[in-house]
Amino acid sequence: MKKLMVLDGNSLVNRAFYGVSQNLTTRSGQPTNAIFGFLNILGKLLDESQPDALCVTFDRKAPTFRHLAYDGYKATRKGMPDELASQMPILKDVLSAMNIPTYEMDGWEADDLMGTIAAKDTAAGWDTIVVTGDKDSLQLVTEHTTVKLVSTRMGRTTTKDMTPEVFREEYGFDPIHIIDLKALMGDASDNIPGVKGVGEKTAMALVG
């Protein structure tokens, strides 16, 4: 069965930006560390997984439907540093030159696009590898969709393939119920409060 790899562009470029020396620039002073790091990660992913096709999704600045539904959504997050923002158009140009399709849409996050692509892949008889550092995407895990979860420690980036079996072994319930877990315990990174008095341990017990 053929497989498509879809990358969470914003998740990976952020890791690259903070993981590679910010002194890396062109002669004119244009920062390039995020681009360099992103392409290094991409090369390793392609060597490891050997996908038949590849695409990258990105967030946009425009508010999403979640922002419109809840004013506090991601309200505590800092904006993208200027040094990183200046590299985004260049990275997208590089991906275009490499004939790698990129997808982004006002009102939707890269996560939403990855979920849509994975669903369309499954309907077309393809397998999907979703590459991201965002655990919210674990809800996408199925028999035909693997989430390659990226983590960075001490400057070293590693990945873990989250299949239904691996997920159940780690969490004790099916992947789709990560939605219920987050609803109960909340998500500080997205400024979502959750249920008062319910932390991760209690939420895990309730869902499991």
mmCIF file with all atom_site columns, C-alpha atoms in Angstrom, residues 5-160:
data_model
loop_
_atom_site.group_PDB
_atom_site.id
_atom_site.type_symbol
_atom_site.label_atom_id
_atom_site.label_alt_id
_atom_site.label_comp_id
_atom_site.label_asym_id
_atom_site.label_entity_id
_atom_site.label_seq_id
_atom_site.pdbx_PDB_ins_code
_atom_site.Cartn_x
_atom_site.Cartn_y
_atom_site.Cartn_z
_atom_site.occupancy
_atom_site.B_iso_or_equiv
_atom_site.pdbx_formal_charge
_atom_site.auth_seq_id
_atom_site.auth_comp_id
_atom_site.auth_asym_id
_atom_site.auth_atom_id
_atom_site.pdbx_PDB_model_num
ATOM 1   C CA . MET A 1 5   ? 3.871   11.717 4.604  1.00 0.00 ? 5   MET A CA 1
ATOM 2   C CA . VAL A 1 6   ? 2.301   15.001 5.716  1.00 0.00 ? 6   VAL A CA 1
ATOM 3   C CA . LEU A 1 7   ? 4.321   17.397 7.873  1.00 0.00 ? 7   LEU A CA 1
ATOM 4   C CA . ASP A 1 8   ? 3.040   19.896 10.417 1.00 0.00 ? 8   ASP A CA 1
ATOM 5   C CA . GLY A 1 9   ? 5.155   22.723 9.039  1.00 0.00 ? 9   GLY A CA 1
ATOM 6   C CA . ASN A 1 10  ? 4.765   25.144 11.937 1.00 0.00 ? 10  ASN A CA 1
ATOM 7   C CA . SER A 1 11  ? 5.512   22.501 14.552 1.00 0.00 ? 11  SER A CA 1
ATOM 8   C CA . LEU A 1 12  ? 8.706   21.358 12.836 1.00 0.00 ? 12  LEU A CA 1
ATOM 9   C CA . VAL A 1 13  ? 9.997   24.799 11.880 1.00 0.00 ? 13  VAL A CA 1
ATOM 10  C CA . ASN A 1 14  ? 9.600   25.989 15.477 1.00 0.00 ? 14  ASN A CA 1
ATOM 11  C CA . ARG A 1 15  ? 11.673  23.058 16.701 1.00 0.00 ? 15  ARG A CA 1
ATOM 12  C CA . ALA A 1 16  ? 14.260  23.780 14.034 1.00 0.00 ? 16  ALA A CA 1
ATOM 13  C CA . PHE A 1 17  ? 14.391  27.480 14.947 1.00 0.00 ? 17  PHE A CA 1
ATOM 14  C CA . TYR A 1 18  ? 15.088  26.841 18.626 1.00 0.00 ? 18  TYR A CA 1
ATOM 15  C CA . GLY A 1 19  ? 17.254  23.783 17.998 1.00 0.00 ? 19  GLY A CA 1
ATOM 16  C CA . VAL A 1 20  ? 19.791  25.319 15.608 1.00 0.00 ? 20  VAL A CA 1
ATOM 17  C CA . SER A 1 21  ? 22.093  28.232 16.470 1.00 0.00 ? 21  SER A CA 1
ATOM 18  C CA . GLN A 1 22  ? 20.380  31.528 15.762 1.00 0.00 ? 22  GLN A CA 1
ATOM 19  C CA . ASN A 1 23  ? 23.730  32.912 14.599 1.00 0.00 ? 23  ASN A CA 1
ATOM 20  C CA . LEU A 1 24  ? 23.262  31.079 11.294 1.00 0.00 ? 24  LEU A CA 1
ATOM 21  C CA . THR A 1 25  ? 22.646  33.822 8.694  1.00 0.00 ? 25  THR A CA 1
ATOM 22  C CA . THR A 1 26  ? 23.404  34.829 5.131  1.00 0.00 ? 26  THR A CA 1
ATOM 23  C CA . ARG A 1 27  ? 25.998  37.491 4.335  1.00 0.00 ? 27  ARG A CA 1
ATOM 24  C CA . SER A 1 28  ? 23.223  40.077 4.311  1.00 0.00 ? 28  SER A CA 1
ATOM 25  C CA . GLY A 1 29  ? 22.161  39.076 7.821  1.00 0.00 ? 29  GLY A CA 1
ATOM 26  C CA . GLN A 1 30  ? 19.054  37.071 6.896  1.00 0.00 ? 30  GLN A CA 1
ATOM 27  C CA . PRO A 1 31  ? 18.540  34.335 9.534  1.00 0.00 ? 31  PRO A CA 1
ATOM 28  C CA . THR A 1 32  ? 18.519  30.829 8.053  1.00 0.00 ? 32  THR A CA 1
ATOM 29  C CA . ASN A 1 33  ? 18.738  28.532 11.077 1.00 0.00 ? 33  ASN A CA 1
ATOM 30  C CA . ALA A 1 34  ? 15.078  27.431 10.944 1.00 0.00 ? 34  ALA A CA 1
ATOM 31  C CA . ILE A 1 35  ? 15.300  26.661 7.225  1.00 0.00 ? 35  ILE A CA 1
ATOM 32  C CA . PHE A 1 36  ? 18.525  24.717 7.698  1.00 0.00 ? 36  PHE A CA 1
ATOM 33  C CA . GLY A 1 37  ? 17.130  22.767 10.646 1.00 0.00 ? 37  GLY A CA 1
ATOM 34  C CA . PHE A 1 38  ? 13.800  22.051 8.924  1.00 0.00 ? 38  PHE A CA 1
ATOM 35  C CA . LEU A 1 39  ? 15.517  20.636 5.838  1.00 0.00 ? 39  LEU A CA 1
ATOM 36  C CA . ASN A 1 40  ? 17.789  18.496 8.007  1.00 0.00 ? 40  ASN A CA 1
ATOM 37  C CA . ILE A 1 41  ? 14.767  17.048 9.819  1.00 0.00 ? 41  ILE A CA 1
ATOM 38  C CA . LEU A 1 42  ? 12.998  16.523 6.485  1.00 0.00 ? 42  LEU A CA 1
ATOM 39  C CA . GLY A 1 43  ? 15.974  14.647 5.053  1.00 0.00 ? 43  GLY A CA 1
ATOM 40  C CA . LYS A 1 44  ? 16.099  12.293 8.046  1.00 0.00 ? 44  LYS A CA 1
ATOM 41  C CA . LEU A 1 45  ? 12.348  11.663 7.866  1.00 0.00 ? 45  LEU A CA 1
ATOM 42  C CA . LEU A 1 46  ? 12.524  10.772 4.182  1.00 0.00 ? 46  LEU A CA 1
ATOM 43  C CA . ASP A 1 47  ? 15.458  8.418  4.744  1.00 0.00 ? 47  ASP A CA 1
ATOM 44  C CA . GLU A 1 48  ? 13.648  6.668  7.618  1.00 0.00 ? 48  GLU A CA 1
ATOM 45  C CA . SER A 1 49  ? 10.160  6.341  6.147  1.00 0.00 ? 49  SER A CA 1
ATOM 46  C CA . GLN A 1 50  ? 10.658  6.326  2.364  1.00 0.00 ? 50  GLN A CA 1
ATOM 47  C CA . PRO A 1 51  ? 7.153   7.702  1.603  1.00 0.00 ? 51  PRO A CA 1
ATOM 48  C CA . ASP A 1 52  ? 5.666   7.568  -1.891 1.00 0.00 ? 52  ASP A CA 1
ATOM 49  C CA . ALA A 1 53  ? 4.496   11.175 -1.619 1.00 0.00 ? 53  ALA A CA 1
ATOM 50  C CA . LEU A 1 54  ? 5.033   14.172 0.631  1.00 0.00 ? 54  LEU A CA 1
ATOM 51  C CA . CYS A 1 55  ? 3.323   17.445 1.519  1.00 0.00 ? 55  CYS A CA 1
ATOM 52  C CA . VAL A 1 56  ? 3.577   20.123 4.214  1.00 0.00 ? 56  VAL A CA 1
ATOM 53  C CA . THR A 1 57  ? 0.788   22.056 5.969  1.00 0.00 ? 57  THR A CA 1
ATOM 54  C CA . PHE A 1 58  ? 1.119   25.489 7.569  1.00 0.00 ? 58  PHE A CA 1
ATOM 55  C CA . ASP A 1 59  ? -0.917  27.720 9.867  1.00 0.00 ? 59  ASP A CA 1
ATOM 56  C CA . ARG A 1 60  ? -1.961  31.189 8.762  1.00 0.00 ? 60  ARG A CA 1
ATOM 57  C CA . LYS A 1 61  ? -2.166  34.421 10.746 1.00 0.00 ? 61  LYS A CA 1
ATOM 58  C CA . ALA A 1 62  ? -5.909  34.786 10.176 1.00 0.00 ? 62  ALA A CA 1
ATOM 59  C CA . PRO A 1 63  ? -8.161  33.741 13.093 1.00 0.00 ? 63  PRO A CA 1
ATOM 60  C CA . THR A 1 64  ? -9.478  30.188 12.930 1.00 0.00 ? 64  THR A CA 1
ATOM 61  C CA . PHE A 1 65  ? -13.015 29.035 13.677 1.00 0.00 ? 65  PHE A CA 1
ATOM 62  C CA . ARG A 1 66  ? -11.753 28.153 17.170 1.00 0.00 ? 66  ARG A CA 1
ATOM 63  C CA . HIS A 1 67  ? -10.707 31.754 17.836 1.00 0.00 ? 67  HIS A CA 1
ATOM 64  C CA . LEU A 1 68  ? -14.155 32.892 16.719 1.00 0.00 ? 68  LEU A CA 1
ATOM 65  C CA . ALA A 1 69  ? -15.857 30.378 19.021 1.00 0.00 ? 69  ALA A CA 1
ATOM 66  C CA . TYR A 1 70  ? -13.695 31.109 22.084 1.00 0.00 ? 70  TYR A CA 1
ATOM 67  C CA . ASP A 1 71  ? -11.940 34.457 22.600 1.00 0.00 ? 71  ASP A CA 1
ATOM 68  C CA . GLY A 1 72  ? -9.375  32.919 24.936 1.00 0.00 ? 72  GLY A CA 1
ATOM 69  C CA . TYR A 1 73  ? -8.137  30.312 22.463 1.00 0.00 ? 73  TYR A CA 1
ATOM 70  C CA . LYS A 1 74  ? -4.308  30.436 22.446 1.00 0.00 ? 74  LYS A CA 1
ATOM 71  C CA . ALA A 1 75  ? -4.543  33.893 24.040 1.00 0.00 ? 75  ALA A CA 1
ATOM 72  C CA . THR A 1 76  ? -1.504  33.235 26.234 1.00 0.00 ? 76  THR A CA 1
ATOM 73  C CA . ARG A 1 77  ? 0.812   32.290 23.384 1.00 0.00 ? 77  ARG A CA 1
ATOM 74  C CA . LYS A 1 78  ? 3.560   34.639 22.294 1.00 0.00 ? 78  LYS A CA 1
ATOM 75  C CA . GLY A 1 79  ? 3.704   35.699 18.664 1.00 0.00 ? 79  GLY A CA 1
ATOM 76  C CA . MET A 1 80  ? 6.225   34.254 16.231 1.00 0.00 ? 80  MET A CA 1
ATOM 77  C CA . PRO A 1 81  ? 9.676   35.863 16.659 1.00 0.00 ? 81  PRO A CA 1
ATOM 78  C CA . ASP A 1 82  ? 10.616  38.215 13.818 1.00 0.00 ? 82  ASP A CA 1
ATOM 79  C CA . GLU A 1 83  ? 13.753  36.156 13.146 1.00 0.00 ? 83  GLU A CA 1
ATOM 80  C CA . LEU A 1 84  ? 11.569  33.119 12.466 1.00 0.00 ? 84  LEU A CA 1
ATOM 81  C CA . ALA A 1 85  ? 8.785   34.973 10.635 1.00 0.00 ? 85  ALA A CA 1
ATOM 82  C CA . SER A 1 86  ? 11.328  36.302 8.117  1.00 0.00 ? 86  SER A CA 1
ATOM 83  C CA . GLN A 1 87  ? 12.331  32.741 7.236  1.00 0.00 ? 87  GLN A CA 1
ATOM 84  C CA . MET A 1 88  ? 8.841   31.394 6.550  1.00 0.00 ? 88  MET A CA 1
ATOM 85  C CA . PRO A 1 89  ? 8.423   32.801 3.006  1.00 0.00 ? 89  PRO A CA 1
ATOM 86  C CA . ILE A 1 90  ? 11.918  31.605 2.108  1.00 0.00 ? 90  ILE A CA 1
ATOM 87  C CA . LEU A 1 91  ? 11.226  28.101 3.446  1.00 0.00 ? 91  LEU A CA 1
ATOM 88  C CA . LYS A 1 92  ? 8.031   27.914 1.401  1.00 0.00 ? 92  LYS A CA 1
ATOM 89  C CA . ASP A 1 93  ? 9.956   29.020 -1.702 1.00 0.00 ? 93  ASP A CA 1
ATOM 90  C CA . VAL A 1 94  ? 12.534  26.291 -1.045 1.00 0.00 ? 94  VAL A CA 1
ATOM 91  C CA . LEU A 1 95  ? 9.800   23.654 -0.692 1.00 0.00 ? 95  LEU A CA 1
ATOM 92  C CA . SER A 1 96  ? 8.206   24.891 -3.917 1.00 0.00 ? 96  SER A CA 1
ATOM 93  C CA . ALA A 1 97  ? 11.555  24.608 -5.688 1.00 0.00 ? 97  ALA A CA 1
ATOM 94  C CA . MET A 1 98  ? 11.779  21.025 -4.402 1.00 0.00 ? 98  MET A CA 1
ATOM 95  C CA . ASN A 1 99  ? 8.295   20.310 -5.877 1.00 0.00 ? 99  ASN A CA 1
ATOM 96  C CA . ILE A 1 100 ? 6.882   19.625 -2.403 1.00 0.00 ? 100 ILE A CA 1
ATOM 97  C CA . PRO A 1 101 ? 3.213   20.740 -2.188 1.00 0.00 ? 101 PRO A CA 1
ATOM 98  C CA . THR A 1 102 ? 2.278   23.013 0.715  1.00 0.00 ? 102 THR A CA 1
ATOM 99  C CA . TYR A 1 103 ? -1.241  23.624 2.024  1.00 0.00 ? 103 TYR A CA 1
ATOM 100 C CA . GLU A 1 104 ? -2.642  26.419 4.195  1.00 0.00 ? 104 GLU A CA 1
ATOM 101 C CA . MET A 1 105 ? -6.085  28.001 4.481  1.00 0.00 ? 105 MET A CA 1
ATOM 102 C CA . ASP A 1 106 ? -7.603  30.960 6.323  1.00 0.00 ? 106 ASP A CA 1
ATOM 103 C CA . GLY A 1 107 ? -9.824  29.870 9.195  1.00 0.00 ? 107 GLY A CA 1
ATOM 104 C CA . TRP A 1 108 ? -8.144  26.507 9.643  1.00 0.00 ? 108 TRP A CA 1
ATOM 105 C CA . GLU A 1 109 ? -5.026  25.252 11.375 1.00 0.00 ? 109 GLU A CA 1
ATOM 106 C CA . ALA A 1 110 ? -2.359  23.004 9.900  1.00 0.00 ? 110 ALA A CA 1
ATOM 107 C CA . ASP A 1 111 ? -3.757  20.275 12.193 1.00 0.00 ? 111 ASP A CA 1
ATOM 108 C CA . ASP A 1 112 ? -7.152  20.488 10.498 1.00 0.00 ? 112 ASP A CA 1
ATOM 109 C CA . LEU A 1 113 ? -5.597  20.174 7.072  1.00 0.00 ? 113 LEU A CA 1
ATOM 110 C CA . MET A 1 114 ? -3.546  17.159 8.177  1.00 0.00 ? 114 MET A CA 1
ATOM 111 C CA . GLY A 1 115 ? -6.706  15.460 9.450  1.00 0.00 ? 115 GLY A CA 1
ATOM 112 C CA . THR A 1 116 ? -8.516  16.143 6.193  1.00 0.00 ? 116 THR A CA 1
ATOM 113 C CA . ILE A 1 117 ? -5.608  14.846 4.133  1.00 0.00 ? 117 ILE A CA 1
ATOM 114 C CA . ALA A 1 118 ? -5.381  11.693 6.269  1.00 0.00 ? 118 ALA A CA 1
ATOM 115 C CA . ALA A 1 119 ? -9.106  11.019 5.844  1.00 0.00 ? 119 ALA A CA 1
ATOM 116 C CA . LYS A 1 120 ? -8.878  11.497 2.074  1.00 0.00 ? 120 LYS A CA 1
ATOM 117 C CA . ASP A 1 121 ? -5.831  9.215  1.982  1.00 0.00 ? 121 ASP A CA 1
ATOM 118 C CA . THR A 1 122 ? -7.693  6.441  3.779  1.00 0.00 ? 122 THR A CA 1
ATOM 119 C CA . ALA A 1 123 ? -10.657 6.772  1.396  1.00 0.00 ? 123 ALA A CA 1
ATOM 120 C CA . ALA A 1 124 ? -8.251  6.510  -1.537 1.00 0.00 ? 124 ALA A CA 1
ATOM 121 C CA . GLY A 1 125 ? -6.598  3.387  -0.151 1.00 0.00 ? 125 GLY A CA 1
ATOM 122 C CA . TRP A 1 126 ? -3.366  5.030  1.005  1.00 0.00 ? 126 TRP A CA 1
ATOM 123 C CA . ASP A 1 127 ? -1.605  4.969  4.369  1.00 0.00 ? 127 ASP A CA 1
ATOM 124 C CA . THR A 1 128 ? -0.611  8.273  5.999  1.00 0.00 ? 128 THR A CA 1
ATOM 125 C CA . ILE A 1 129 ? 2.300   9.283  8.213  1.00 0.00 ? 129 ILE A CA 1
ATOM 126 C CA . VAL A 1 130 ? 1.522   12.506 10.087 1.00 0.00 ? 130 VAL A CA 1
ATOM 127 C CA . VAL A 1 131 ? 4.685   14.177 11.407 1.00 0.00 ? 131 VAL A CA 1
ATOM 128 C CA . THR A 1 132 ? 4.146   16.634 14.263 1.00 0.00 ? 132 THR A CA 1
ATOM 129 C CA . GLY A 1 133 ? 5.172   17.528 17.788 1.00 0.00 ? 133 GLY A CA 1
ATOM 130 C CA . ASP A 1 134 ? 1.556   18.243 18.766 1.00 0.00 ? 134 ASP A CA 1
ATOM 131 C CA . LYS A 1 135 ? -0.064  15.469 20.825 1.00 0.00 ? 135 LYS A CA 1
ATOM 132 C CA . ASP A 1 136 ? -3.522  16.765 19.822 1.00 0.00 ? 136 ASP A CA 1
ATOM 133 C CA . SER A 1 137 ? -2.891  15.027 16.500 1.00 0.00 ? 137 SER A CA 1
ATOM 134 C CA . LEU A 1 138 ? -2.865  11.642 18.220 1.00 0.00 ? 138 LEU A CA 1
ATOM 135 C CA . GLN A 1 139 ? -6.636  11.596 17.711 1.00 0.00 ? 139 GLN A CA 1
ATOM 136 C CA . LEU A 1 140 ? -5.853  10.933 14.027 1.00 0.00 ? 140 LEU A CA 1
ATOM 137 C CA . VAL A 1 141 ? -4.201  7.570  14.738 1.00 0.00 ? 141 VAL A CA 1
ATOM 138 C CA . THR A 1 142 ? -5.944  4.667  12.976 1.00 0.00 ? 142 THR A CA 1
ATOM 139 C CA . GLU A 1 143 ? -4.947  1.412  11.307 1.00 0.00 ? 143 GLU A CA 1
ATOM 140 C CA . HIS A 1 144 ? -4.071  3.490  8.228  1.00 0.00 ? 144 HIS A CA 1
ATOM 141 C CA . THR A 1 145 ? -2.742  6.673  9.869  1.00 0.00 ? 145 THR A CA 1
ATOM 142 C CA . THR A 1 146 ? 0.406   6.719  11.985 1.00 0.00 ? 146 THR A CA 1
ATOM 143 C CA . VAL A 1 147 ? 1.435   9.838  13.889 1.00 0.00 ? 147 VAL A CA 1
ATOM 144 C CA . LYS A 1 148 ? 5.204   10.204 13.997 1.00 0.00 ? 148 LYS A CA 1
ATOM 145 C CA . LEU A 1 149 ? 5.499   12.211 17.204 1.00 0.00 ? 149 LEU A CA 1
ATOM 146 C CA . VAL A 1 150 ? 8.526   14.499 17.253 1.00 0.00 ? 150 VAL A CA 1
ATOM 147 C CA . SER A 1 151 ? 10.224  15.486 20.506 1.00 0.00 ? 151 SER A CA 1
ATOM 148 C CA . THR A 1 152 ? 13.364  17.484 21.241 1.00 0.00 ? 152 THR A CA 1
ATOM 149 C CA . ARG A 1 153 ? 15.545  17.061 24.322 1.00 0.00 ? 153 ARG A CA 1
ATOM 150 C CA . MET A 1 154 ? 18.965  18.563 24.958 1.00 0.00 ? 154 MET A CA 1
ATOM 151 C CA . GLY A 1 155 ? 19.056  19.765 21.362 1.00 0.00 ? 155 GLY A CA 1
ATOM 152 C CA . ARG A 1 156 ? 18.425  16.273 19.981 1.00 0.00 ? 156 ARG A CA 1
ATOM 153 C CA . THR A 1 157 ? 15.296  15.559 17.943 1.00 0.00 ? 157 THR A CA 1
ATOM 154 C CA . THR A 1 158 ? 13.776  12.075 18.081 1.00 0.00 ? 158 THR A CA 1
ATOM 155 C CA . THR A 1 159 ? 10.547  10.537 16.784 1.00 0.00 ? 159 THR A CA 1
ATOM 156 C CA . LYS A 1 160 ? 8.121   7.874  17.997 1.00 0.00 ? 160 LYS A CA 1
#
